[in-house]
């Protein structure tokens, strides 16, 4: 099997174990962002934004301090949330509207958090490498997003 798929299967197993028995969505987001940060190579940011009104508001994360509030439809995160679609950006400097929270970021993966068809936030990964994320990363992080949704109560 593809090594990346194996890595994400192992990560999903660990995430299920880590979140099992806890319904607090914030605590689960904090632990999941730490697990991703510890496990996946070449990241400079990994964390959550939650939908609050018309904005995405910063949630638990690992990495440098980040933008607190992102309007729906703005930046990679806001577009992924507004369209309820995963976005893989190979070079953030070529993505119109990209919001640079950390100048070290060169590529990005944003996965929407979907609860009953409704977007409740996004899971965002940044990398200092160009073209760091592919379809295996997207699929693997989508599984982690579903694990987080299933594990906890709504915020
Ligand atoms: N780059 C994101 C903003 C969030 S930071 O990367 C943590 C964006 O364009 O939405």
mmCIF file of N, CA, C and O in Angstrom, residues 21-105:
data_model
loop_
_atom_site.group_PDB
_atom_site.id
_atom_site.type_symbol
_atom_site.label_atom_id
_atom_site.label_comp_id
_atom_site.label_asym_id
_atom_site.label_seq_id
_atom_site.Cartn_x
_atom_site.Cartn_y
_atom_site.Cartn_z
ATOM 1 N N UNK A 21 -14.370 8.620 24.057
ATOM 2 C CA UNK A 21 -14.869 8.846 25.412
ATOM 3 C C UNK A 21 -14.916 10.298 25.834
ATOM 4 O O UNK A 21 -15.280 10.606 26.960
ATOM 5 N N UNK A 22 -14.537 11.217 24.932
ATOM 6 C CA UNK A 22 -14.589 12.645 25.283
ATOM 7 C C UNK A 22 -15.469 13.366 24.274
ATOM 8 O O UNK A 22 -15.213 13.282 23.077
ATOM 9 N N UNK A 23 -16.491 14.090 24.764
ATOM 10 C CA UNK A 23 -17.419 14.792 23.870
ATOM 11 C C UNK A 23 -17.100 16.288 23.756
ATOM 12 O O UNK A 23 -17.802 17.004 23.040
ATOM 13 N N UNK A 24 -16.095 16.783 24.486
ATOM 14 C CA UNK A 24 -15.800 18.214 24.419
ATOM 15 C C UNK A 24 -15.044 18.529 23.123
ATOM 16 O O UNK A 24 -13.891 18.107 22.936
ATOM 17 N N UNK A 25 -15.711 19.287 22.243
ATOM 18 C CA UNK A 25 -15.174 19.532 20.901
ATOM 19 C C UNK A 25 -13.879 20.349 20.938
ATOM 20 O O UNK A 25 -12.989 20.145 20.112
ATOM 21 N N UNK A 26 -13.766 21.281 21.880
ATOM 22 C CA UNK A 26 -12.553 22.114 21.959
ATOM 23 C C UNK A 26 -11.364 21.271 22.416
ATOM 24 O O UNK A 26 -10.268 21.349 21.837
ATOM 25 N N UNK A 27 -11.583 20.470 23.444
ATOM 26 C CA UNK A 27 -10.503 19.596 23.933
ATOM 27 C C UNK A 27 -10.071 18.633 22.831
ATOM 28 O O UNK A 27 -8.869 18.410 22.618
ATOM 29 N N UNK A 28 -11.046 18.080 22.124
ATOM 30 C CA UNK A 28 -10.718 17.146 21.041
ATOM 31 C C UNK A 28 -9.964 17.840 19.902
ATOM 32 O O UNK A 28 -9.043 17.261 19.320
ATOM 33 N N UNK A 29 -10.345 19.089 19.604
ATOM 34 C CA UNK A 29 -9.635 19.840 18.547
ATOM 35 C C UNK A 29 -8.200 20.118 18.982
ATOM 36 O O UNK A 29 -7.267 20.047 18.176
ATOM 37 N N UNK A 30 -8.017 20.440 20.262
ATOM 38 C CA UNK A 30 -6.668 20.714 20.773
ATOM 39 C C UNK A 30 -5.793 19.469 20.648
ATOM 40 O O UNK A 30 -4.663 19.527 20.140
ATOM 41 N N UNK A 31 -6.319 18.343 21.084
ATOM 42 C CA UNK A 31 -5.523 17.121 21.010
ATOM 43 C C UNK A 31 -5.294 16.661 19.570
ATOM 44 O O UNK A 31 -4.209 16.169 19.239
ATOM 45 N N UNK A 32 -6.311 16.842 18.718
ATOM 46 C CA UNK A 32 -6.141 16.403 17.326
ATOM 47 C C UNK A 32 -5.104 17.274 16.610
ATOM 48 O O UNK A 32 -4.275 16.754 15.850
ATOM 49 N N UNK A 33 -5.113 18.574 16.879
ATOM 50 C CA UNK A 33 -4.105 19.424 16.221
ATOM 51 C C UNK A 33 -2.698 19.048 16.713
ATOM 52 O O UNK A 33 -1.749 19.036 15.924
ATOM 53 N N UNK A 34 -2.576 18.695 17.980
ATOM 54 C CA UNK A 34 -1.261 18.276 18.508
ATOM 55 C C UNK A 34 -0.816 16.951 17.884
ATOM 56 O O UNK A 34 0.356 16.781 17.541
ATOM 57 N N UNK A 35 -1.763 16.024 17.721
ATOM 58 C CA UNK A 35 -1.431 14.725 17.109
ATOM 59 C C UNK A 35 -0.962 14.904 15.663
ATOM 60 O O UNK A 35 0.041 14.313 15.232
ATOM 61 N N UNK A 36 -1.671 15.745 14.908
ATOM 62 C CA UNK A 36 -1.291 16.013 13.511
ATOM 63 C C UNK A 36 0.105 16.635 13.480
ATOM 64 O O UNK A 36 0.973 16.237 12.702
ATOM 65 N N UNK A 37 0.313 17.610 14.324
ATOM 66 C CA UNK A 37 1.595 18.343 14.402
ATOM 67 C C UNK A 37 2.761 17.411 14.710
ATOM 68 O O UNK A 37 3.844 17.525 14.145
ATOM 69 N N UNK A 38 2.521 16.470 15.636
ATOM 70 C CA UNK A 38 3.576 15.543 16.040
ATOM 71 C C UNK A 38 3.852 14.475 14.989
ATOM 72 O O UNK A 38 4.949 13.917 14.938
ATOM 73 N N UNK A 39 2.836 14.146 14.190
ATOM 74 C CA UNK A 39 2.926 12.988 13.299
ATOM 75 C C UNK A 39 3.340 13.336 11.879
ATOM 76 O O UNK A 39 4.126 12.600 11.269
ATOM 77 N N UNK A 40 2.798 14.423 11.349
ATOM 78 C CA UNK A 40 3.051 14.722 9.928
ATOM 79 C C UNK A 40 4.292 15.598 9.770
ATOM 80 O O UNK A 40 4.448 16.596 10.480
ATOM 81 N N UNK A 41 5.162 15.232 8.832
ATOM 82 C CA UNK A 41 6.371 16.032 8.622
ATOM 83 C C UNK A 41 6.094 17.312 7.833
ATOM 84 O O UNK A 41 5.084 17.406 7.119
ATOM 85 N N UNK A 42 7.001 18.275 7.972
ATOM 86 C CA UNK A 42 7.011 19.488 7.151
ATOM 87 C C UNK A 42 5.743 20.326 7.274
ATOM 88 O O UNK A 42 5.143 20.728 6.269
ATOM 89 N N UNK A 43 5.331 20.559 8.511
ATOM 90 C CA UNK A 43 4.227 21.484 8.761
ATOM 91 C C UNK A 43 4.766 22.684 9.531
ATOM 92 O O UNK A 43 5.670 22.538 10.353
ATOM 93 N N UNK A 44 4.216 23.869 9.280
ATOM 94 C CA UNK A 44 4.522 24.990 10.168
ATOM 95 C C UNK A 44 3.277 25.512 10.867
ATOM 96 O O UNK A 44 3.364 26.411 11.705
ATOM 97 N N UNK A 45 2.118 24.902 10.574
ATOM 98 C CA UNK A 45 0.884 25.287 11.277
ATOM 99 C C UNK A 45 -0.144 24.174 11.062
ATOM 100 O O UNK A 45 -0.233 23.615 9.966
ATOM 101 N N UNK A 46 -0.876 23.846 12.104
ATOM 102 C CA UNK A 46 -1.956 22.857 11.990
ATOM 103 C C UNK A 46 -3.011 23.210 13.020
ATOM 104 O O UNK A 46 -2.701 23.301 14.216
ATOM 105 N N UNK A 47 -4.238 23.446 12.555
ATOM 106 C CA UNK A 47 -5.243 23.798 13.549
ATOM 107 C C UNK A 47 -6.622 24.048 12.981
ATOM 108 O O UNK A 47 -6.891 23.800 11.800
ATOM 109 N N UNK A 48 -7.465 24.560 13.870
ATOM 110 C CA UNK A 48 -8.898 24.691 13.605
ATOM 111 C C UNK A 48 -9.346 26.145 13.543
ATOM 112 O O UNK A 48 -8.809 26.996 14.267
ATOM 113 N N UNK A 49 -10.323 26.404 12.682
ATOM 114 C CA UNK A 49 -11.130 27.624 12.739
ATOM 115 C C UNK A 49 -12.580 27.175 12.830
ATOM 116 O O UNK A 49 -12.981 26.207 12.158
ATOM 117 N N UNK A 50 -13.370 27.874 13.653
ATOM 118 C CA UNK A 50 -14.782 27.515 13.827
ATOM 119 C C UNK A 50 -15.686 28.616 13.298
ATOM 120 O O UNK A 50 -15.389 29.811 13.473
ATOM 121 N N UNK A 51 -16.783 28.221 12.664
ATOM 122 C CA UNK A 51 -17.758 29.197 12.159
ATOM 123 C C UNK A 51 -18.472 29.840 13.347
ATOM 124 O O UNK A 51 -19.043 29.143 14.193
ATOM 125 N N UNK A 52 -18.395 31.178 13.409
ATOM 126 C CA UNK A 52 -19.135 31.939 14.415
ATOM 127 C C UNK A 52 -19.737 33.131 13.698
ATOM 128 O O UNK A 52 -19.006 34.022 13.278
ATOM 129 N N UNK A 53 -21.058 33.117 13.522
ATOM 130 C CA UNK A 53 -21.722 34.160 12.735
ATOM 131 C C UNK A 53 -21.231 34.077 11.303
ATOM 132 O O UNK A 53 -21.247 33.002 10.692
ATOM 133 N N UNK A 54 -20.756 35.221 10.767
ATOM 134 C CA UNK A 54 -20.275 35.243 9.379
ATOM 135 C C UNK A 54 -18.771 35.093 9.273
ATOM 136 O O UNK A 54 -18.189 35.339 8.211
ATOM 137 N N UNK A 55 -18.146 34.724 10.376
ATOM 138 C CA UNK A 55 -16.683 34.611 10.389
ATOM 139 C C UNK A 55 -16.235 33.205 10.756
ATOM 140 O O UNK A 55 -16.986 32.433 11.354
ATOM 141 N N UNK A 56 -14.970 32.945 10.424
ATOM 142 C CA UNK A 56 -14.262 31.805 11.004
ATOM 143 C C UNK A 56 -13.409 32.385 12.124
ATOM 144 O O UNK A 56 -12.704 33.377 11.920
ATOM 145 N N UNK A 57 -13.476 31.765 13.291
ATOM 146 C CA UNK A 57 -12.714 32.255 14.443
ATOM 147 C C UNK A 57 -11.713 31.175 14.859
ATOM 148 O O UNK A 57 -12.046 29.974 14.901
ATOM 149 N N UNK A 58 -10.505 31.633 15.138
ATOM 150 C CA UNK A 58 -9.399 30.729 15.482
ATOM 151 C C UNK A 58 -9.764 29.791 16.632
ATOM 152 O O UNK A 58 -10.318 30.204 17.648
ATOM 153 N N UNK A 59 -9.440 28.523 16.440
ATOM 154 C CA UNK A 59 -9.619 27.516 17.479
ATOM 155 C C UNK A 59 -8.267 26.961 17.890
ATOM 156 O O UNK A 59 -7.227 27.570 17.618
ATOM 157 N N UNK A 60 -8.252 25.772 18.513
ATOM 158 C CA UNK A 60 -6.986 25.167 18.930
ATOM 159 C C UNK A 60 -6.059 24.895 17.744
ATOM 160 O O UNK A 60 -6.526 24.499 16.674
ATOM 161 N N UNK A 61 -4.767 25.132 17.952
ATOM 162 C CA UNK A 61 -3.810 24.931 16.860
ATOM 163 C C UNK A 61 -2.422 24.703 17.419
ATOM 164 O O UNK A 61 -2.184 24.891 18.615
ATOM 165 N N UNK A 62 -1.493 24.328 16.538
ATOM 166 C CA UNK A 62 -0.065 24.254 16.829
ATOM 167 C C UNK A 62 0.638 25.100 15.780
ATOM 168 O O UNK A 62 0.265 25.075 14.606
ATOM 169 N N UNK A 63 1.676 25.823 16.219
ATOM 170 C CA UNK A 63 2.397 26.674 15.289
ATOM 171 C C UNK A 63 2.440 28.090 15.821
ATOM 172 O O UNK A 63 2.136 28.332 16.989
ATOM 173 N N UNK A 64 2.799 29.028 14.948
ATOM 174 C CA UNK A 64 2.895 30.421 15.374
ATOM 175 C C UNK A 64 1.507 31.019 15.567
ATOM 176 O O UNK A 64 0.551 30.567 14.945
ATOM 177 N N UNK A 65 1.401 32.061 16.412
ATOM 178 C CA UNK A 65 0.127 32.766 16.556
ATOM 179 C C UNK A 65 -0.421 33.136 15.178
ATOM 180 O O UNK A 65 0.350 33.488 14.274
ATOM 181 N N UNK A 66 -1.755 33.034 15.026
ATOM 182 C CA UNK A 66 -2.353 33.185 13.693
ATOM 183 C C UNK A 66 -3.469 34.223 13.700
ATOM 184 O O UNK A 66 -3.910 34.664 14.765
ATOM 185 N N UNK A 67 -3.948 34.565 12.500
ATOM 186 C CA UNK A 67 -5.084 35.481 12.350
ATOM 187 C C UNK A 67 -6.263 34.922 13.138
ATOM 188 O O UNK A 67 -6.584 33.739 13.004
ATOM 189 N N UNK A 68 -6.912 35.770 13.905
ATOM 190 C CA UNK A 68 -7.994 35.298 14.781
ATOM 191 C C UNK A 68 -9.297 35.126 14.006
ATOM 192 O O UNK A 68 -10.025 34.161 14.202
ATOM 193 N N UNK A 69 -9.602 36.083 13.116
ATOM 194 C CA UNK A 69 -10.916 36.103 12.478
ATOM 195 C C UNK A 69 -10.759 36.174 10.963
ATOM 196 O O UNK A 69 -10.015 37.026 10.458
ATOM 197 N N UNK A 70 -11.433 35.295 10.245
ATOM 198 C CA UNK A 70 -11.400 35.280 8.775
ATOM 199 C C UNK A 70 -12.845 35.311 8.293
ATOM 200 O O UNK A 70 -13.658 34.486 8.727
ATOM 201 N N UNK A 71 -13.185 36.280 7.427
ATOM 202 C CA UNK A 71 -14.560 36.374 6.927
ATOM 203 C C UNK A 71 -14.860 35.186 6.010
ATOM 204 O O UNK A 71 -13.976 34.735 5.268
ATOM 205 N N UNK A 72 -16.089 34.695 6.084
ATOM 206 C CA UNK A 72 -16.514 33.612 5.183
ATOM 207 C C UNK A 72 -16.285 34.060 3.754
ATOM 208 O O UNK A 72 -16.626 35.193 3.398
ATOM 209 N N UNK A 73 -15.694 33.198 2.942
ATOM 210 C CA UNK A 73 -15.440 33.540 1.546
ATOM 211 C C UNK A 73 -14.096 34.192 1.330
ATOM 212 O O UNK A 73 -13.709 34.447 0.191
ATOM 213 N N UNK A 74 -13.362 34.476 2.423
ATOM 214 C CA UNK A 74 -12.045 35.107 2.258
ATOM 215 C C UNK A 74 -10.913 34.157 2.612
ATOM 216 O O UNK A 74 -11.049 33.326 3.518
ATOM 217 N N UNK A 75 -9.799 34.308 1.901
ATOM 218 C CA UNK A 75 -8.650 33.436 2.139
ATOM 219 C C UNK A 75 -8.972 32.000 1.756
ATOM 220 O O UNK A 75 -10.107 31.684 1.345
ATOM 221 N N UNK A 76 -7.984 31.151 1.875
ATOM 222 C CA UNK A 76 -8.196 29.738 1.527
ATOM 223 C C UNK A 76 -9.221 29.134 2.490
ATOM 224 O O UNK A 76 -10.136 28.410 2.084
ATOM 225 N N UNK A 77 -9.090 29.480 3.781
ATOM 226 C CA UNK A 77 -10.005 28.928 4.787
ATOM 227 C C UNK A 77 -11.443 29.371 4.542
ATOM 228 O O UNK A 77 -12.374 28.547 4.578
ATOM 229 N N UNK A 78 -11.622 30.663 4.289
ATOM 230 C CA UNK A 78 -12.974 31.191 4.091
ATOM 231 C C UNK A 78 -13.643 30.644 2.842
ATOM 232 O O UNK A 78 -14.870 30.452 2.813
ATOM 233 N N UNK A 79 -12.854 30.393 1.797
ATOM 234 C CA UNK A 79 -13.415 29.832 0.556
ATOM 235 C C UNK A 79 -13.779 28.364 0.766
ATOM 236 O O UNK A 79 -14.862 27.910 0.366
ATOM 237 N N UNK A 80 -12.886 27.613 1.444
ATOM 238 C CA UNK A 80 -13.186 26.196 1.721
ATOM 239 C C UNK A 80 -14.463 26.075 2.562
ATOM 240 O O UNK A 80 -15.297 25.194 2.322
ATOM 241 N N UNK A 81 -14.627 27.000 3.522
ATOM 242 C CA UNK A 81 -15.817 26.973 4.380
ATOM 243 C C UNK A 81 -17.061 27.365 3.578
ATOM 244 O O UNK A 81 -18.107 26.695 3.665
ATOM 245 N N UNK A 82 -16.962 28.431 2.792
ATOM 246 C CA UNK A 82 -18.132 28.905 2.030
ATOM 247 C C UNK A 82 -18.571 27.880 0.995
ATOM 248 O O UNK A 82 -19.779 27.701 0.760
ATOM 249 N N UNK A 83 -17.622 27.184 0.386
ATOM 250 C CA UNK A 83 -17.959 26.204 -0.664
ATOM 251 C C UNK A 83 -18.114 24.787 -0.115
ATOM 252 O O UNK A 83 -18.449 23.872 -0.876
ATOM 253 N N UNK A 84 -17.822 24.585 1.160
ATOM 254 C CA UNK A 84 -17.861 23.245 1.776
ATOM 255 C C UNK A 84 -17.015 22.252 0.979
ATOM 256 O O UNK A 84 -17.402 21.107 0.743
ATOM 257 N N UNK A 85 -15.845 22.720 0.559
ATOM 258 C CA UNK A 85 -14.949 21.890 -0.274
ATOM 259 C C UNK A 85 -13.524 21.932 0.254
ATOM 260 O O UNK A 85 -13.041 22.982 0.689
ATOM 261 N N UNK A 86 -12.845 20.802 0.146
ATOM 262 C CA UNK A 86 -11.415 20.743 0.464
ATOM 263 C C UNK A 86 -10.629 21.526 -0.590
ATOM 264 O O UNK A 86 -10.925 21.437 -1.782
ATOM 265 N N UNK A 87 -9.628 22.297 -0.131
ATOM 266 C CA UNK A 87 -8.775 23.028 -1.076
ATOM 267 C C UNK A 87 -7.309 22.677 -0.809
ATOM 268 O O UNK A 87 -6.838 22.754 0.330
ATOM 269 N N UNK A 88 -6.615 22.273 -1.868
ATOM 270 C CA UNK A 88 -5.174 22.034 -1.813
ATOM 271 C C UNK A 88 -4.509 23.153 -2.608
ATOM 272 O O UNK A 88 -4.836 23.354 -3.782
ATOM 273 N N UNK A 89 -3.598 23.879 -1.962
ATOM 274 C CA UNK A 89 -2.900 24.982 -2.641
ATOM 275 C C UNK A 89 -1.408 24.655 -2.692
ATOM 276 O O UNK A 89 -0.740 24.579 -1.658
ATOM 277 N N UNK A 90 -0.893 24.467 -3.884
ATOM 278 C CA UNK A 90 0.516 24.071 -4.057
ATOM 279 C C UNK A 90 1.461 25.225 -3.752
ATOM 280 O O UNK A 90 2.559 25.028 -3.240
ATOM 281 N N UNK A 91 1.013 26.467 -4.087
ATOM 282 C CA UNK A 91 1.837 27.659 -3.865
ATOM 283 C C UNK A 91 0.903 28.785 -3.424
ATOM 284 O O UNK A 91 0.160 29.342 -4.248
ATOM 285 N N UNK A 92 0.942 29.071 -2.127
ATOM 286 C CA UNK A 92 -0.012 30.062 -1.594
ATOM 287 C C UNK A 92 0.212 31.456 -2.185
ATOM 288 O O UNK A 92 -0.729 32.265 -2.224
ATOM 289 N N UNK A 93 1.432 31.726 -2.663
ATOM 290 C CA UNK A 93 1.719 33.048 -3.212
ATOM 291 C C UNK A 93 1.023 33.271 -4.552
ATOM 292 O O UNK A 93 0.927 34.386 -5.032
ATOM 293 N N UNK A 94 0.514 32.177 -5.111
ATOM 294 C CA UNK A 94 -0.196 32.281 -6.399
ATOM 295 C C UNK A 94 -1.698 32.106 -6.213
ATOM 296 O O UNK A 94 -2.423 31.961 -7.198
ATOM 297 N N UNK A 95 -2.138 32.085 -4.956
ATOM 298 C CA UNK A 95 -3.569 31.908 -4.687
ATOM 299 C C UNK A 95 -4.156 33.281 -4.363
ATOM 300 O O UNK A 95 -3.875 33.858 -3.313
ATOM 301 N N UNK A 96 -4.995 33.814 -5.245
ATOM 302 C CA UNK A 96 -5.540 35.153 -5.004
ATOM 303 C C UNK A 96 -6.346 35.174 -3.699
ATOM 304 O O UNK A 96 -7.205 34.324 -3.491
ATOM 305 N N UNK A 97 -6.027 36.109 -2.834
ATOM 306 C CA UNK A 97 -6.779 36.254 -1.591
ATOM 307 C C UNK A 97 -6.220 35.474 -0.430
ATOM 308 O O UNK A 97 -6.745 35.559 0.683
ATOM 309 N N UNK A 98 -5.170 34.695 -0.678
ATOM 310 C CA UNK A 98 -4.547 33.947 0.430
ATOM 311 C C UNK A 98 -4.191 34.910 1.567
ATOM 312 O O UNK A 98 -3.665 36.001 1.341
ATOM 313 N N UNK A 99 -4.492 34.481 2.797
ATOM 314 C CA UNK A 99 -4.171 35.310 3.963
ATOM 315 C C UNK A 99 -2.892 34.761 4.586
ATOM 316 O O UNK A 99 -2.870 33.621 5.061
ATOM 317 N N UNK A 100 -1.840 35.565 4.579
ATOM 318 C CA UNK A 100 -0.539 35.110 5.092
ATOM 319 C C UNK A 100 -0.446 35.364 6.594
ATOM 320 O O UNK A 100 -0.202 36.485 7.031
ATOM 321 N N UNK A 101 -0.692 34.323 7.375
ATOM 322 C CA UNK A 101 -0.567 34.448 8.839
ATOM 323 C C UNK A 101 0.880 34.234 9.245
ATOM 324 O O UNK A 101 1.374 34.858 10.164
ATOM 325 N N UNK A 102 1.522 33.312 8.575
ATOM 326 C CA UNK A 102 2.924 32.993 8.874
ATOM 327 C C UNK A 102 3.664 33.049 7.544
ATOM 328 O O UNK A 102 3.332 32.302 6.607
ATOM 329 N N UNK A 103 4.665 33.906 7.457
ATOM 330 C CA UNK A 103 5.365 34.091 6.182
ATOM 331 C C UNK A 103 6.135 32.829 5.769
ATOM 332 O O UNK A 103 6.556 32.712 4.626
ATOM 333 N N UNK A 104 6.302 31.882 6.713
ATOM 334 C CA UNK A 104 6.989 30.628 6.372
ATOM 335 C C UNK A 104 6.125 29.716 5.497
ATOM 336 O O UNK A 104 6.632 28.793 4.865
ATOM 337 N N UNK A 105 4.813 29.952 5.446
ATOM 338 C CA UNK A 105 3.910 29.062 4.696
ATOM 339 C C UNK A 105 4.094 29.208 3.194
ATOM 340 O O UNK A 105 4.062 30.328 2.664
#
